[in-house]
XYZ file of C-alpha atoms in Angstrom:
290
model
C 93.726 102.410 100.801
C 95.852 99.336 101.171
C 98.974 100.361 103.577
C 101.165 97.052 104.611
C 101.169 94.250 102.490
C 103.772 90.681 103.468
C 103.933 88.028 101.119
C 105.716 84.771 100.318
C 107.739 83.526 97.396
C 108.494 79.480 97.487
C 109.357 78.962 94.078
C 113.448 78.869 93.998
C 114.133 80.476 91.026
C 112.323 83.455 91.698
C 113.771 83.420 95.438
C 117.652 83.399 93.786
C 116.628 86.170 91.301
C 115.181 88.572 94.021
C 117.429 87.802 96.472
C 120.889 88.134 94.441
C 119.040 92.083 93.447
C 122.065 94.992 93.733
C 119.231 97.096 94.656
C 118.910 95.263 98.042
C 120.883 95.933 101.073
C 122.199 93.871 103.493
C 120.618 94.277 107.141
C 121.518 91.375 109.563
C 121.131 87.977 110.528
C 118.506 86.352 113.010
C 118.014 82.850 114.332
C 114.782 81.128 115.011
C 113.443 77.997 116.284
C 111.346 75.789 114.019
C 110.702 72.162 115.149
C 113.090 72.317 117.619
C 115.789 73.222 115.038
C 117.731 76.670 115.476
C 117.767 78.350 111.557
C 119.438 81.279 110.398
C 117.752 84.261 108.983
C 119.134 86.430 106.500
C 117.213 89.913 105.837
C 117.879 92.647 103.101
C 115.910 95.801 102.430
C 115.433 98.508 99.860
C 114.014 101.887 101.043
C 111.271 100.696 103.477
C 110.705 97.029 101.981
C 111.834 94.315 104.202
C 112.990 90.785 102.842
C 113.926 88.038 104.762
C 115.080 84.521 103.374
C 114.317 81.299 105.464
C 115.029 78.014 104.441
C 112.480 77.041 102.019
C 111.141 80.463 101.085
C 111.006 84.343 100.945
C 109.523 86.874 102.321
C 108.585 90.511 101.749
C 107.185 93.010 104.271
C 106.277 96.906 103.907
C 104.044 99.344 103.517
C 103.079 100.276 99.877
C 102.183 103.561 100.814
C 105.360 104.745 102.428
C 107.402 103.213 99.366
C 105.243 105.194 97.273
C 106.396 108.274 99.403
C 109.656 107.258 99.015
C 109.665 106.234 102.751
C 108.804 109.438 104.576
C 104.975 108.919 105.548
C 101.758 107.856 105.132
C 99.808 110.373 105.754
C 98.249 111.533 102.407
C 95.503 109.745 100.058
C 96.984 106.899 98.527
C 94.501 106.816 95.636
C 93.911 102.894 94.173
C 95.791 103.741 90.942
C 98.668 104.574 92.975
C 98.536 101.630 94.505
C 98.795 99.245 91.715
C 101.560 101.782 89.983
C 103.502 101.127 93.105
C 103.002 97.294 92.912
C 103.972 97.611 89.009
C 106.735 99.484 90.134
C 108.105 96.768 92.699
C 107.423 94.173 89.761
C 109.612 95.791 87.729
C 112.475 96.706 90.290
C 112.692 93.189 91.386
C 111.354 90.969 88.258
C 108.964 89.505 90.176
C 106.143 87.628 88.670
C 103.289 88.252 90.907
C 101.122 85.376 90.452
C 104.031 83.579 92.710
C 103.891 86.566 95.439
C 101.521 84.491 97.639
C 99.794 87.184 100.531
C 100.006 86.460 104.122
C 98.975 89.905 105.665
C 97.205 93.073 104.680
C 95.947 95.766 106.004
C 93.748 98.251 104.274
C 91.432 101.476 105.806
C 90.531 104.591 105.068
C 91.374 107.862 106.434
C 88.616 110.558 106.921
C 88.098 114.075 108.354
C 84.804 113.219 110.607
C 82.478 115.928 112.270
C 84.165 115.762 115.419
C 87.122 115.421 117.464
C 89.267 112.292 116.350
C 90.067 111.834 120.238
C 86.330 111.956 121.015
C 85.448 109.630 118.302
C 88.206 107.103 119.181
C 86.911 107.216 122.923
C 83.330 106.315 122.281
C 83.928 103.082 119.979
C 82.942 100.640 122.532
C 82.746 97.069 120.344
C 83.584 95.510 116.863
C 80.891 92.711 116.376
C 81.330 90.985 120.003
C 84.826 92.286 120.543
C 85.067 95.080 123.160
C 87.923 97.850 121.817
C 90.877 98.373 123.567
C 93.718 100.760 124.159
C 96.921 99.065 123.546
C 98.765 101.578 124.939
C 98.104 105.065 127.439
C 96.829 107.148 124.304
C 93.691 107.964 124.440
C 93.368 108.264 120.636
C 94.021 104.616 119.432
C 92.024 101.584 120.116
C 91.998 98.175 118.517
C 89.545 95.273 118.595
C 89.754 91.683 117.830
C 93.791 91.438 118.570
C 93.504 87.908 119.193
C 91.501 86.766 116.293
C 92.548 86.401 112.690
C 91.710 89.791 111.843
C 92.082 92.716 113.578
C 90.099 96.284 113.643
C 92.461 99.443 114.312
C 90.957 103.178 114.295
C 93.613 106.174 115.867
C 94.337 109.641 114.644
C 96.288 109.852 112.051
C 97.030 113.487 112.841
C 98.893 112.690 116.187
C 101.365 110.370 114.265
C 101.937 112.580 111.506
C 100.914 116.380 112.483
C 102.561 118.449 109.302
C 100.983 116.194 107.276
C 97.222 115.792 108.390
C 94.785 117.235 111.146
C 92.010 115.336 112.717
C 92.533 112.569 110.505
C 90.724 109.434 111.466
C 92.023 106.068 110.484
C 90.030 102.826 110.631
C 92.148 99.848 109.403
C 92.055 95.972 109.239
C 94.767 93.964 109.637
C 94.741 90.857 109.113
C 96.751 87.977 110.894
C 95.671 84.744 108.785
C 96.030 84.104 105.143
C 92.475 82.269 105.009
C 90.707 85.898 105.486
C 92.803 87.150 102.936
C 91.803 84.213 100.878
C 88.335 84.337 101.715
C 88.413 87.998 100.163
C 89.321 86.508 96.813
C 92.659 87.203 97.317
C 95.623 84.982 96.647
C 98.635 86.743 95.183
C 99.918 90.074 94.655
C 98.468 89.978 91.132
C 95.281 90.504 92.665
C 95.965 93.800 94.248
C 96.639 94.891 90.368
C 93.319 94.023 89.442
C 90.464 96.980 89.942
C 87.669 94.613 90.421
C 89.808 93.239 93.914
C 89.937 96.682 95.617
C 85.910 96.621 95.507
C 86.219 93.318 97.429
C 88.689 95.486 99.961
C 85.825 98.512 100.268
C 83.009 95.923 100.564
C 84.887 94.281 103.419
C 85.831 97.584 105.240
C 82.899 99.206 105.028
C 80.919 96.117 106.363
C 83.618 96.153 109.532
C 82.581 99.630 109.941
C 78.793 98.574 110.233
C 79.896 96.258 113.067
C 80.892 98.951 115.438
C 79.144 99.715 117.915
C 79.883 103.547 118.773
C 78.246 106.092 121.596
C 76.546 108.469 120.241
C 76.258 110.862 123.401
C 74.503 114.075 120.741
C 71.042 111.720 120.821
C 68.540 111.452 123.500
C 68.109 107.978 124.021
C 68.218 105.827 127.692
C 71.397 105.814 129.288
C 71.682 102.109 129.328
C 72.594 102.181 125.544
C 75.710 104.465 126.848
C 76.760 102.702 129.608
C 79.491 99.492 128.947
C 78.309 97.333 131.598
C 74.884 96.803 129.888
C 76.363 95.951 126.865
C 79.485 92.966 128.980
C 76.630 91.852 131.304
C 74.324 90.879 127.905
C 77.736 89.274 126.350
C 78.400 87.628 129.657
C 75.320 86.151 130.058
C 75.825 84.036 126.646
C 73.188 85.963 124.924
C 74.708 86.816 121.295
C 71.145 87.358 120.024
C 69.964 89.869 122.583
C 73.806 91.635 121.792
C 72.550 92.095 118.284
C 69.115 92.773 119.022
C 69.558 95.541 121.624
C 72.434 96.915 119.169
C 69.950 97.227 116.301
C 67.107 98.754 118.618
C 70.122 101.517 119.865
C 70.521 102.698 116.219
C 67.043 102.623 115.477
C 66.643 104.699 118.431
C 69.157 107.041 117.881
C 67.670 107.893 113.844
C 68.917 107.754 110.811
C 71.077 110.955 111.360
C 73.357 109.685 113.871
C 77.039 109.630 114.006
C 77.789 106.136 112.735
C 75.528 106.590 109.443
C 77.159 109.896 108.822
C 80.841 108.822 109.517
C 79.819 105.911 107.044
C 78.708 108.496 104.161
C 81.714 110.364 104.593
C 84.118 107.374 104.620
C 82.105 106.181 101.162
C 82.804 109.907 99.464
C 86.467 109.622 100.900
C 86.715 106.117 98.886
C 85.158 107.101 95.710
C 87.789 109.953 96.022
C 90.173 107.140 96.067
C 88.540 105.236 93.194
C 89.144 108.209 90.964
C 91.196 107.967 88.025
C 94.361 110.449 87.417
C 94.607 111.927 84.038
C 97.853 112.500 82.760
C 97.843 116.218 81.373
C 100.523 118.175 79.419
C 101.509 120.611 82.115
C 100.910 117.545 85.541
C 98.771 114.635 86.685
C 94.826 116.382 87.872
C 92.248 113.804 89.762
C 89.149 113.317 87.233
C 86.231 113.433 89.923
């Protein structure tokens, strides 16, 4: 569930101990300008971990799931007790005491097989609350919304990135860009992402972002307006947030309750109590209690 985490380390003794790590390899120095002052950067790495030592702190950068497939993708479920292994597993690699890991970034999603084409999904996700979604690039199978706000809402096939691993693999994803959302999540240190109780925070959160799409649902009968882009810009653009919501409500009451948001929804909630389960350790190999 949780993919790229980057946190912050400020107390000195912990910096010197993680830094001075024969684990760690040496990748190059950088220079940036803070307050008009030129620093140097130092950065290390180990596997797909990134660490970079400023002045008066440290930071770490990666994706949790990759290091937990030693590097190579990911593509596969990355189940929540995986997750905090892996974290457990950094702890212990690098000493770190995780109550002093402050997070700056996350991002966390959940990848699902939905009823239809990923491509024709992607295409018809229109907004994210009052955010239109975007194509950051000529593929017609990733959009984002909200790229200049502290959070950010990606969805793409999965598939496409990583074909011998996945097909028709849908990925919706927040990332966020400010600690405060983090925060405002209940979440303050790595610790947290050790504790169970946290990750129901992280589903809470995503699955709300998911009921703040707005999404064409082009099976259903309903006016055209609802599927046309201008109608929905023209009520933003006139100032009327209320009428957005309104008209927005009235579309998915129009379109019934089995409609293609509801039912990516139910599928995305049996994909995360998939990840919820527990592993069992067995005699013979590790089997998913469901």
């Amino acid at each position: 569930m949780i993919d790229f985490v980057k946190i912050k380390i400020t107390d000195e003794a912990l910096i010197n101990q993680v830094w001075s790590n024969e684990l760690l390899i040496y990748q190059g120095k950088s220079e940036k300008r803070f307050d008009d002052e030129i620093k140097e950067l130092v950065t290390k790495s180990y596997k797909n971990l990134y660490f970079t030592k400023f002045q008066n702190r440290l930071e770490i950068k990666g994706s949790l799931h990759y290091f937990f497939n030693d590097g190579l993708h990911n593509a596969n479920d990355f189940k929540i007790y995986d997750c905090i292994q892996t974290i457990e597993q950094i702890k212990e690699l690098f000493k770190l005491d995780l109550n002093k890991c402050k997070l700056i970034n996350l991002e966390y999603g959940v990848n699902v097989n939905p009823i239809i084409p990923v491509v024709d999904l992607v295409q018809n996700l229109i907004y994210h609350e009052k955010r239109q979604f975007t194509r950051p690039t000529t593929h017609f199978n990733y959009k984002i919304a909200g790229n200049e706000a502290y959070k950010q809402v990606k969805a793409y096939d999965k598939s496409v990135q990583f074909p011998n691993h996945c097909n028709n693999i849908f990925r919706f994803e927040i990332k966020t860009k400010q600690a405060k959302f983090i925060n405002s999540l209940g979440l303050f240190t790595l610790q947290n992402l050790t504790e169970i109780k946290q990750f129901d925070t992280l589903i809470n959160s995503l699955l709300k972002e998911w009921d703040n799409v707005l999404l064409f649902d082009k099976s259903k009968a309903v006016e055209d307006k609802f599927f046309n882009t201008n109608f929905w810009e023209e009520i933003l653009k006139n100032g009327n947030r209320n009428k957005f919501n309104n008209q927005k409500r009235l579309y998915y009451k129009k379109l019934g309750a089995d409609n293609l948001h509801i039912n990516i929804k139910k599928i995305m909630q049996a994909k995360i109590n998939h990840l919820k389960s527990v592993q069992i350790p067995t005699t013979i190999n590790l089997e998913t209690a469901h």
